Coordinates of N, CA and C in Angstrom, one line a residue:
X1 N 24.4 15.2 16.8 CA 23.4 14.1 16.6 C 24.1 12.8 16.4
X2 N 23.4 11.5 17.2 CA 23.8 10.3 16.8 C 23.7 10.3 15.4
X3 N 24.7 9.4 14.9 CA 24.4 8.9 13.3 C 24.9 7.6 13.8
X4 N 25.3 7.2 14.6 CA 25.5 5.1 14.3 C 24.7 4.7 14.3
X5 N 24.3 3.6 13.9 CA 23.2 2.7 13.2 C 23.4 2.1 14.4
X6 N 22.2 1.3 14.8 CA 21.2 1.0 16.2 C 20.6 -0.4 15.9
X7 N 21.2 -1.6 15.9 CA 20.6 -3.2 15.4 C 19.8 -3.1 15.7
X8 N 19.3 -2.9 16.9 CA 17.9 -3.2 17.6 C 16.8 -2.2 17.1
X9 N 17.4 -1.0 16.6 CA 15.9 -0.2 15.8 C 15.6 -0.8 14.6
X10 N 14.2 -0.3 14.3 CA 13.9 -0.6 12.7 C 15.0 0.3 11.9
X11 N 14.6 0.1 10.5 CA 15.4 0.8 9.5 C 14.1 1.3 8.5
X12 N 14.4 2.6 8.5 CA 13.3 3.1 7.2 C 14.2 3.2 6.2
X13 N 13.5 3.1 4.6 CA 14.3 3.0 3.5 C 13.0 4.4 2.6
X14 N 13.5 5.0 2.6 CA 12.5 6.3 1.6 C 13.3 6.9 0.3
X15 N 12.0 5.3 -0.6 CA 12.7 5.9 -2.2 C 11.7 7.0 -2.3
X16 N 12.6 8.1 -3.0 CA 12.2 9.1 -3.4 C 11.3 9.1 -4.9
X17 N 10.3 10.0 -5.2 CA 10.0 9.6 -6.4 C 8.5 10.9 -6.3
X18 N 7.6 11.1 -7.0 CA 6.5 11.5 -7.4 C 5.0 11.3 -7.5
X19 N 4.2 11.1 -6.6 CA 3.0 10.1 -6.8 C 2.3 10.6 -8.3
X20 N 1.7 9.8 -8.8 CA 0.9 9.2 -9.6 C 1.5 8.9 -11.3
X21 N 0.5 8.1 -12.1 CA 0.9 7.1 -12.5 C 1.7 7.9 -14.0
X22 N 1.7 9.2 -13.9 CA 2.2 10.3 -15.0 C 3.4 10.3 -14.8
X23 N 3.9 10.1 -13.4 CA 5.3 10.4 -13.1 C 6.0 9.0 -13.0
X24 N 5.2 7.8 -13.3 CA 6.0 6.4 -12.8 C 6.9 6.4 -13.0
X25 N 7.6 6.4 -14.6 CA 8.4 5.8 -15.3 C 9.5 7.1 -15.2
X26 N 9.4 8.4 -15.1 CA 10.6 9.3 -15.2 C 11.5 9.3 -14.2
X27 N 12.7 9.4 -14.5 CA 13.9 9.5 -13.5 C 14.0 9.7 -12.6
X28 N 13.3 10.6 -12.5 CA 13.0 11.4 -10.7 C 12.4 10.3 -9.7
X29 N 11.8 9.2 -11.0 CA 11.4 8.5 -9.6 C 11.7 7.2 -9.5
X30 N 13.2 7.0 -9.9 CA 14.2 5.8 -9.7 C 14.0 5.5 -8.1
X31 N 13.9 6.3 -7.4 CA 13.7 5.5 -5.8 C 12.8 4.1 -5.7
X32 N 11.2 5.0 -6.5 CA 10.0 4.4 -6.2 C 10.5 3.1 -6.5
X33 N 11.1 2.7 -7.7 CA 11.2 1.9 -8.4 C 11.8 0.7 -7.5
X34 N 12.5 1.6 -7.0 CA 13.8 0.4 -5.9 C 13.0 0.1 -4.6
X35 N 12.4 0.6 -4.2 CA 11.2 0.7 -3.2 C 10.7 -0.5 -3.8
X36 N 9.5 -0.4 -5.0 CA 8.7 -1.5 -5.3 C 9.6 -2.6 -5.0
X37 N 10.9 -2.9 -6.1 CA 11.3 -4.2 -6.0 C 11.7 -4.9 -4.4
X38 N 12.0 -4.0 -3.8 CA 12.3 -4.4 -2.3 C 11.1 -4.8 -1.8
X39 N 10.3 -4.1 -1.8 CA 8.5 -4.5 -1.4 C 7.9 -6.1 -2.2
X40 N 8.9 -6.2 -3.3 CA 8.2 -7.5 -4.2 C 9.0 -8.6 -3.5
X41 N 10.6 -7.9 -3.1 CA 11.4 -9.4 -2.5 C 11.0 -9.4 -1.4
X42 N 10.2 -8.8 -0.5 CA 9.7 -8.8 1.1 C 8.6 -9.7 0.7
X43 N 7.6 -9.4 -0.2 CA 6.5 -10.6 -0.3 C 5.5 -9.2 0.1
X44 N 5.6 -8.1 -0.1 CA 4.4 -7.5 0.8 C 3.8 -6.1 -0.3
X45 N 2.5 -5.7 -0.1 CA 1.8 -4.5 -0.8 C 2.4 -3.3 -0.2
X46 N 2.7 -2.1 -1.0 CA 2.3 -0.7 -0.3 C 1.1 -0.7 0.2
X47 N 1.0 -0.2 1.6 CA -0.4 0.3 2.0 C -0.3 2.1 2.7
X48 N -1.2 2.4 2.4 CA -1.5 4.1 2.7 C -1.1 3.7 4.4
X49 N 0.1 4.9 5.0 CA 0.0 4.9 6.5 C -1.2 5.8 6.8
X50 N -1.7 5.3 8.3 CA -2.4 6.2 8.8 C -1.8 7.4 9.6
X51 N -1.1 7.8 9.9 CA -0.2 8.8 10.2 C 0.9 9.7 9.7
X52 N 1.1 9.0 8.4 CA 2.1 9.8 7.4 C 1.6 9.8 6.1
X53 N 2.2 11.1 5.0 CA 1.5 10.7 3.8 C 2.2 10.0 3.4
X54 N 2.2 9.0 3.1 CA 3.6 7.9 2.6 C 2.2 6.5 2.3
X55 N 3.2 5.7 1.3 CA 2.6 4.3 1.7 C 3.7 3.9 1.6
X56 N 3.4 2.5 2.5 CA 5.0 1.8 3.4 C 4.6 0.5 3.6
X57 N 5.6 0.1 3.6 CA 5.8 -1.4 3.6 C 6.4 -2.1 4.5
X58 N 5.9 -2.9 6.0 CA 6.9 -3.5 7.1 C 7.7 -4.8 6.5
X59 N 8.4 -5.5 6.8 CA 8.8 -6.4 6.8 C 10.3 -6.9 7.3
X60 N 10.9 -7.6 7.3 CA 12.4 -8.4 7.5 C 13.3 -8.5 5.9
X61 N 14.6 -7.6 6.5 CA 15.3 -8.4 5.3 C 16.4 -9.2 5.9
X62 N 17.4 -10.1 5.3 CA 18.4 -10.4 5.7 C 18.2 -12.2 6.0
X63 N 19.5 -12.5 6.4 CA 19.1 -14.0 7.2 C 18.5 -14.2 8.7
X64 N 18.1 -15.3 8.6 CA 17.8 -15.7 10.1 C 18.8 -15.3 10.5
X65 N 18.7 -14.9 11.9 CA 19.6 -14.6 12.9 C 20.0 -13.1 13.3
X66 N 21.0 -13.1 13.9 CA 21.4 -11.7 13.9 C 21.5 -10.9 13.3
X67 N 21.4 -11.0 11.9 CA 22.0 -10.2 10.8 C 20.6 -9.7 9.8
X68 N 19.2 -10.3 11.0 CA 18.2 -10.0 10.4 C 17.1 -8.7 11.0
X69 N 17.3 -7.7 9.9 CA 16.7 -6.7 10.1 C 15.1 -5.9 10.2
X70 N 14.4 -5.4 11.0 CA 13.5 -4.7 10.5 C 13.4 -3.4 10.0
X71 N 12.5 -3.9 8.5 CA 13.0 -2.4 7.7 C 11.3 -1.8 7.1
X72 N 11.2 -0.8 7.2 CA 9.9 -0.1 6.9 C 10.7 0.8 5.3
X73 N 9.7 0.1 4.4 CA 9.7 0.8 3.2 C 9.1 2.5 3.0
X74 N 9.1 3.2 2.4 CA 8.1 4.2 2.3 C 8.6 4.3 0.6
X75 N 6.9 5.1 0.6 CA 7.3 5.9 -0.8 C 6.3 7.0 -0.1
X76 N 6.6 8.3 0.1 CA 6.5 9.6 0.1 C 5.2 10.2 -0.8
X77 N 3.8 10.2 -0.4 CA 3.1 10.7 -1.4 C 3.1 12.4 -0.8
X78 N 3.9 13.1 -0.6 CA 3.6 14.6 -0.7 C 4.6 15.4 -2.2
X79 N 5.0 14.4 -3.2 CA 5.6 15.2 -3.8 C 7.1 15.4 -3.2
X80 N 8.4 15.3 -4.5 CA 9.6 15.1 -4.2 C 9.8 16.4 -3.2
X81 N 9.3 17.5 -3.7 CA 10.0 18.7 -2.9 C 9.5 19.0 -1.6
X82 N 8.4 18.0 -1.1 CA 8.4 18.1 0.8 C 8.5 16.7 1.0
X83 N 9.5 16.0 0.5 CA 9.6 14.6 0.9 C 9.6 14.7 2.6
X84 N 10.5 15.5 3.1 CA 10.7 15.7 4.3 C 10.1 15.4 5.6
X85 N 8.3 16.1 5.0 CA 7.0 15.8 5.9 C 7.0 14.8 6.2
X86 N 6.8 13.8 5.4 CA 6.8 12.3 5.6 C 7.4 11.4 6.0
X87 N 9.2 11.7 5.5 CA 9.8 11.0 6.5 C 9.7 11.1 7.8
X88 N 9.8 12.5 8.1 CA 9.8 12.5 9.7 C 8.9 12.5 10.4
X89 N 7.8 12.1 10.1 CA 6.3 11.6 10.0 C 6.8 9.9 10.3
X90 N 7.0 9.6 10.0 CA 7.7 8.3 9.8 C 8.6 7.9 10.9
X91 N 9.4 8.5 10.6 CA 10.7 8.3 12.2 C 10.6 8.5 13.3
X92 N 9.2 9.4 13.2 CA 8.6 9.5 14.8 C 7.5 8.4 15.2
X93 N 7.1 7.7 14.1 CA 6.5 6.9 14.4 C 6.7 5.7 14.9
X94 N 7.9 5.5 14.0 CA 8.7 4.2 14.1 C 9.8 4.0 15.2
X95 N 9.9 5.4 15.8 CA 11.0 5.3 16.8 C 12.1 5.0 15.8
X96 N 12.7 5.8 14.6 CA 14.0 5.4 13.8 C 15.1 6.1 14.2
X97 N 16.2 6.1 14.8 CA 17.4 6.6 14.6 C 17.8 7.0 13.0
X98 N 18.0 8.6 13.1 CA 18.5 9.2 11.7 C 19.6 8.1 11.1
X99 N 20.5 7.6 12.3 CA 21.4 6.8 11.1 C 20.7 5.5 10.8
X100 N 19.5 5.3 11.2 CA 19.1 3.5 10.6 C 18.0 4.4 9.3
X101 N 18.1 5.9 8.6 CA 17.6 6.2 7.7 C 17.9 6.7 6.6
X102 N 17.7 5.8 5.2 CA 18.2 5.2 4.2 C 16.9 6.2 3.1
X103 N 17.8 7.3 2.6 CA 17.0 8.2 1.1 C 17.6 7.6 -0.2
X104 N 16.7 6.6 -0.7 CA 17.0 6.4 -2.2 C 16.3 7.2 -3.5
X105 N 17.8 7.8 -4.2 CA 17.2 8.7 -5.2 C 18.1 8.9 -6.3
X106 N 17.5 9.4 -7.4 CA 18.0 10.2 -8.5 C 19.4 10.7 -8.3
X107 N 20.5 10.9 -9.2 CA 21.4 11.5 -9.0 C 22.0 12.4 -10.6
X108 N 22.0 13.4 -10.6 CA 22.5 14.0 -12.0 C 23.9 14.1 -12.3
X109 N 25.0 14.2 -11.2 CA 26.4 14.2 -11.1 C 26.6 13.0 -11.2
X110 N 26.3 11.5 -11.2 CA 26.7 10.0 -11.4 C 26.5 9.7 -13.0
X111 N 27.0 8.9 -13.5 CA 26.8 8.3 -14.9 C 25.4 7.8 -14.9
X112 N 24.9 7.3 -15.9 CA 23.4 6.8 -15.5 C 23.8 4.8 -15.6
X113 N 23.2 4.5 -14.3 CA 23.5 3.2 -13.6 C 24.5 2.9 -12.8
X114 N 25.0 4.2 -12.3 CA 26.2 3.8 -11.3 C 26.0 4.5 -10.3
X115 N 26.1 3.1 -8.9 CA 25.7 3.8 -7.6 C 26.9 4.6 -6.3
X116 N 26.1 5.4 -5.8 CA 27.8 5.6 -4.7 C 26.7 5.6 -3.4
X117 N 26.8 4.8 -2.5 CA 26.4 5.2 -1.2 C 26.9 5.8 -0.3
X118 N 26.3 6.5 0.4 CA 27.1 7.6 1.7 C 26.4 7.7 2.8
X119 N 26.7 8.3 3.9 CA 25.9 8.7 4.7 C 26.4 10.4 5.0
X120 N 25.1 11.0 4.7 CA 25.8 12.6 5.1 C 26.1 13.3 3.9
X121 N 26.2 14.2 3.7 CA 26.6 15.3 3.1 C 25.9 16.6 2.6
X122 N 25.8 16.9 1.4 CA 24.6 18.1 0.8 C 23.7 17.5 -0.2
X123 N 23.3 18.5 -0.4 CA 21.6 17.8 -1.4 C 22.1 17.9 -2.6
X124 N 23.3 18.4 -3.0 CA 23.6 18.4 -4.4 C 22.4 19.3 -5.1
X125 N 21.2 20.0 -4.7 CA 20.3 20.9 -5.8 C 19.5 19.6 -6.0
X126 N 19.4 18.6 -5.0 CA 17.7 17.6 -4.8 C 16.7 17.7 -4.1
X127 N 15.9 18.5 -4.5 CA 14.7 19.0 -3.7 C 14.0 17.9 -2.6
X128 N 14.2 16.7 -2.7 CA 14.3 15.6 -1.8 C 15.0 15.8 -0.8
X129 N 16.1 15.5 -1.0 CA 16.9 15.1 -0.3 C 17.2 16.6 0.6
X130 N 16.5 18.1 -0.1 CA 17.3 19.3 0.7 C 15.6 19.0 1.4
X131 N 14.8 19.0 1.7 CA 13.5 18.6 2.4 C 13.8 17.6 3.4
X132 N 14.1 16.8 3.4 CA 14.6 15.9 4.7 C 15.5 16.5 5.2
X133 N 16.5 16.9 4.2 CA 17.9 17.8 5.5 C 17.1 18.6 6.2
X134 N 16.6 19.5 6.0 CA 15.6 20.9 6.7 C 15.0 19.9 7.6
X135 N 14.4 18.7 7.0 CA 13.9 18.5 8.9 C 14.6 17.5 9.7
X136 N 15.7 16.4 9.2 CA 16.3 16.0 9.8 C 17.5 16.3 9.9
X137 N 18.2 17.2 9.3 CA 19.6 17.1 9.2 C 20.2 16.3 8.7
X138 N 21.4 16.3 7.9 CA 22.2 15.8 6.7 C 22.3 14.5 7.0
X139 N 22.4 14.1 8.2 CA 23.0 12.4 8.8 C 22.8 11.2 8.5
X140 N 21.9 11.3 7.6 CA 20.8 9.8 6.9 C 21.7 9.0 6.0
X141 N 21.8 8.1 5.8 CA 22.2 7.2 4.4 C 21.6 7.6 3.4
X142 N 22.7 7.9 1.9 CA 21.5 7.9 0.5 C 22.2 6.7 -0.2
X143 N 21.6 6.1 -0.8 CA 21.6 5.9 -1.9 C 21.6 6.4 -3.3
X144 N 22.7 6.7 -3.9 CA 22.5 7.8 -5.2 C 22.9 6.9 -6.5
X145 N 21.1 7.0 -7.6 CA 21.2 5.8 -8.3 C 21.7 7.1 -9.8
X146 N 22.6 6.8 -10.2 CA 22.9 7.9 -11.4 C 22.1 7.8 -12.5
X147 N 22.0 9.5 -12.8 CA 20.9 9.3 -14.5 C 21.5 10.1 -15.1
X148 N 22.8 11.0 -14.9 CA 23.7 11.3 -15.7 C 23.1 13.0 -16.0
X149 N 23.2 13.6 -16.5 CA 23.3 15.3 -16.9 C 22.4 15.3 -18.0
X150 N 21.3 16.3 -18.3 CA 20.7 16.3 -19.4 C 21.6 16.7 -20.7
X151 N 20.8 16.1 -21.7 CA 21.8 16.5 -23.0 C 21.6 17.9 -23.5
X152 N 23.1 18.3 -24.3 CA 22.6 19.5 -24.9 C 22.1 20.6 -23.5
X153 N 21.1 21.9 -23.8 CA 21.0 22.7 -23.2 C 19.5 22.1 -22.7
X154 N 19.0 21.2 -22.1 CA 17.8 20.7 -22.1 C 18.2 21.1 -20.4
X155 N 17.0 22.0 -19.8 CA 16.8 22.4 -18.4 C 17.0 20.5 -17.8
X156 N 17.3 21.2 -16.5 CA 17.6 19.8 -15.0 C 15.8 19.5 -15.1
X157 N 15.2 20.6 -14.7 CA 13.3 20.0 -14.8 C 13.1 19.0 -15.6
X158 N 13.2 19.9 -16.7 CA 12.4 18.8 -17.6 C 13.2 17.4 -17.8
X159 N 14.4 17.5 -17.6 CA 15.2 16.2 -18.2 C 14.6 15.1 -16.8
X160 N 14.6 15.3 -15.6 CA 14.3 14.6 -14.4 C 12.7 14.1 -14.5
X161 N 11.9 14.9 -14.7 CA 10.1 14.3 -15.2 C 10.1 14.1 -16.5
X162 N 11.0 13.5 -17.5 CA 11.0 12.7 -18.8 C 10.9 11.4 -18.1
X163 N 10.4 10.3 -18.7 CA 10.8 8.7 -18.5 C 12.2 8.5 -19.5
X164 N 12.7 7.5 -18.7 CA 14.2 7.2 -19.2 C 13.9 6.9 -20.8
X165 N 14.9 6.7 -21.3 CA 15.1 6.8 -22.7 C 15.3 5.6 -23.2
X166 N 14.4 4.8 -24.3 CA 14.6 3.7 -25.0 C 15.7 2.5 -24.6
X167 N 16.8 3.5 -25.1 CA 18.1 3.1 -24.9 C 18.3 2.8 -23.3
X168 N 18.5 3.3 -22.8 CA 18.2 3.5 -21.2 C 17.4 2.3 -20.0
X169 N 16.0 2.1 -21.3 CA 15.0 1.1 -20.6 C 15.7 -0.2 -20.2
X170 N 16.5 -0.5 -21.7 CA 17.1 -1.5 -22.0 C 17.8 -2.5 -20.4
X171 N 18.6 -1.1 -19.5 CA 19.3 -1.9 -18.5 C 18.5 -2.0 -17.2
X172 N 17.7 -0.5 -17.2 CA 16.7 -0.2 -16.3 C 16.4 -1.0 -15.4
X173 N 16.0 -2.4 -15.9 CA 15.2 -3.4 -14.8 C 17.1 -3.8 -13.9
X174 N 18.2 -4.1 -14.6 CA 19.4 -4.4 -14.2 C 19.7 -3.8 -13.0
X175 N 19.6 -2.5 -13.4 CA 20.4 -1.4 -12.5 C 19.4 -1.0 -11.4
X176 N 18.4 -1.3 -11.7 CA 17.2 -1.3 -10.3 C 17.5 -2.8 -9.4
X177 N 17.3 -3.3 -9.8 CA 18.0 -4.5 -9.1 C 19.3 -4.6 -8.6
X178 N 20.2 -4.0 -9.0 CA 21.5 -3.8 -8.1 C 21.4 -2.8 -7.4
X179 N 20.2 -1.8 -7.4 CA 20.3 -0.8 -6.3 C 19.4 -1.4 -5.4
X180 N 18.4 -2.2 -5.1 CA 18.1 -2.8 -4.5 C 18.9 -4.0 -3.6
X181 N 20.4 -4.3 -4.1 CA 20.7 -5.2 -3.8 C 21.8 -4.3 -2.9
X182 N 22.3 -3.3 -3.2 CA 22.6 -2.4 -2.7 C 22.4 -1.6 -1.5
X183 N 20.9 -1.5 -1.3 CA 20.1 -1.2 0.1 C 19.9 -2.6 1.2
X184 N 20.2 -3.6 0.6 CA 20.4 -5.0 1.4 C 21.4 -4.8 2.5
X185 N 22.3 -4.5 1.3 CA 23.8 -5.0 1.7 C 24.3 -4.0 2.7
X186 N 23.3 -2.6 2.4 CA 23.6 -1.3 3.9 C 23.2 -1.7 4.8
X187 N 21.5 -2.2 4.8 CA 20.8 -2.1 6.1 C 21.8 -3.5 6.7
X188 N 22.0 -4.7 6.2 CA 22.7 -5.8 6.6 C 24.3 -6.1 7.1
X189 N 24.7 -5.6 6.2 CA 26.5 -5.2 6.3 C 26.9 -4.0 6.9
X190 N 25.9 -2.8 6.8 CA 26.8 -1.5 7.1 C 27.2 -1.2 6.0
X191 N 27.6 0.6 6.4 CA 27.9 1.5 5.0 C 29.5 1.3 4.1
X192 N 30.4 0.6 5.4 CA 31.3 0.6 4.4 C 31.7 -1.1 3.9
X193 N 31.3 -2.0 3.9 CA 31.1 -3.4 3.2 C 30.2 -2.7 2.2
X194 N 29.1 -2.3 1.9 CA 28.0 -2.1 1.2 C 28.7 -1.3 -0.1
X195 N 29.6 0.1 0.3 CA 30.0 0.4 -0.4 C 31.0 0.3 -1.1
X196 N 32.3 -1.5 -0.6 CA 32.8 -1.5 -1.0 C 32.4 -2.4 -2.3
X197 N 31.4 -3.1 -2.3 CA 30.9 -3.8 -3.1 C 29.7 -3.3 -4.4
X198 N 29.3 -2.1 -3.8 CA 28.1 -1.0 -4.6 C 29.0 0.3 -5.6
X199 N 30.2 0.7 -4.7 CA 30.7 1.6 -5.4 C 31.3 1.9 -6.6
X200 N 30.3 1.7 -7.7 CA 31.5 1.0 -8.9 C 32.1 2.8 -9.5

């Protein structure tokens, strides 16, 4: 499968996350979150697609000129563990090349607030991200925003559908905003400028 990124296609960006308003705030759905603020710097609403469960967002990022992209937002309403449906629901719609498509999500092996972007690999045990492999294949760009290991003997479930922690809120809006600035700098720069600057 191609994986080079394609100027002239759009670019889908699918924060991972949970629909409804129980699951906003918990970890699992650090995507959504990077999603919204991208949708707030675009100037534009989620609206329900008519052909995928998703609501998405069209718009331009970047500068005038060449270096200016079209990128379709999604947020996934079937639930993290068939994210899959909807992206590719999406990619067929949009005519997306797998490599101009960008999975932002949760990560339990990163510290919490520290990003690593890639393109490719394994699901690491992300019910997301192993749903889009099954229907596209590994090839996509992630974004992996860290939320660190649960404490003590506290199950992976329950620690991922908790909302972040007091302590935690504190940088929350910070570190959403660098992961946002983060998915800029991919769709605009490419994976490896993006990362040299994202990968702390």
């Amino acid at each position: 499968m191609d994986v080079t990124t394609d100027a002239g296609a759009p670019w889908l960006v699918a924060g991972l996350g949970n629909p409804g308003p129980e699951y906003a705030a918990n970890r699992h759905n650090v995507g959504f979150m990077v999603a919204d603020l991208l949708a707030e710097r675009i100037g534009a609403r989620f609206k329900r697609h008519g052909k995928a469960q998703a609501q998405v967002v069209e718009g331009r990022i970047g500068p005038p000129g060449p270096a200016n992209r079209r990128v379709i937002l999604a947020k996934p309403m079937s639930f993290m563990n068939v994210s899959g449906g909807p992206v590719t629901a999406l990619r067929d719609f949009y005519k997306v090349p797998v490599g101009n498509i960008v999975a932002v999500h949760d990560e339990l092996d990163i510290d919490y607030g520290v990003l690593r972007l890639k393109l490719g690999g394994g699901d690491n045990g992300h019910n997301g991200l192993k749903s889009i492999t099954k229907s596209l294949g590994p090839d996509y760009h992630r974004v992996r925003f860290g939320i660190g290991r649960p404490p003590g003997r506290m199950p992976v479930a329950d620690f991922v559908l908790r909302d972040f922690s007091s302590a935690e809120r504190k940088e929350l809006d910070y570190f959403v905003d660098r992961a946002a600035d983060a998915v800029e700098a991919l769709v605009i720069e490419g994976l490896e400028r993006a990362q040299s600057a994202y990968n702390s």
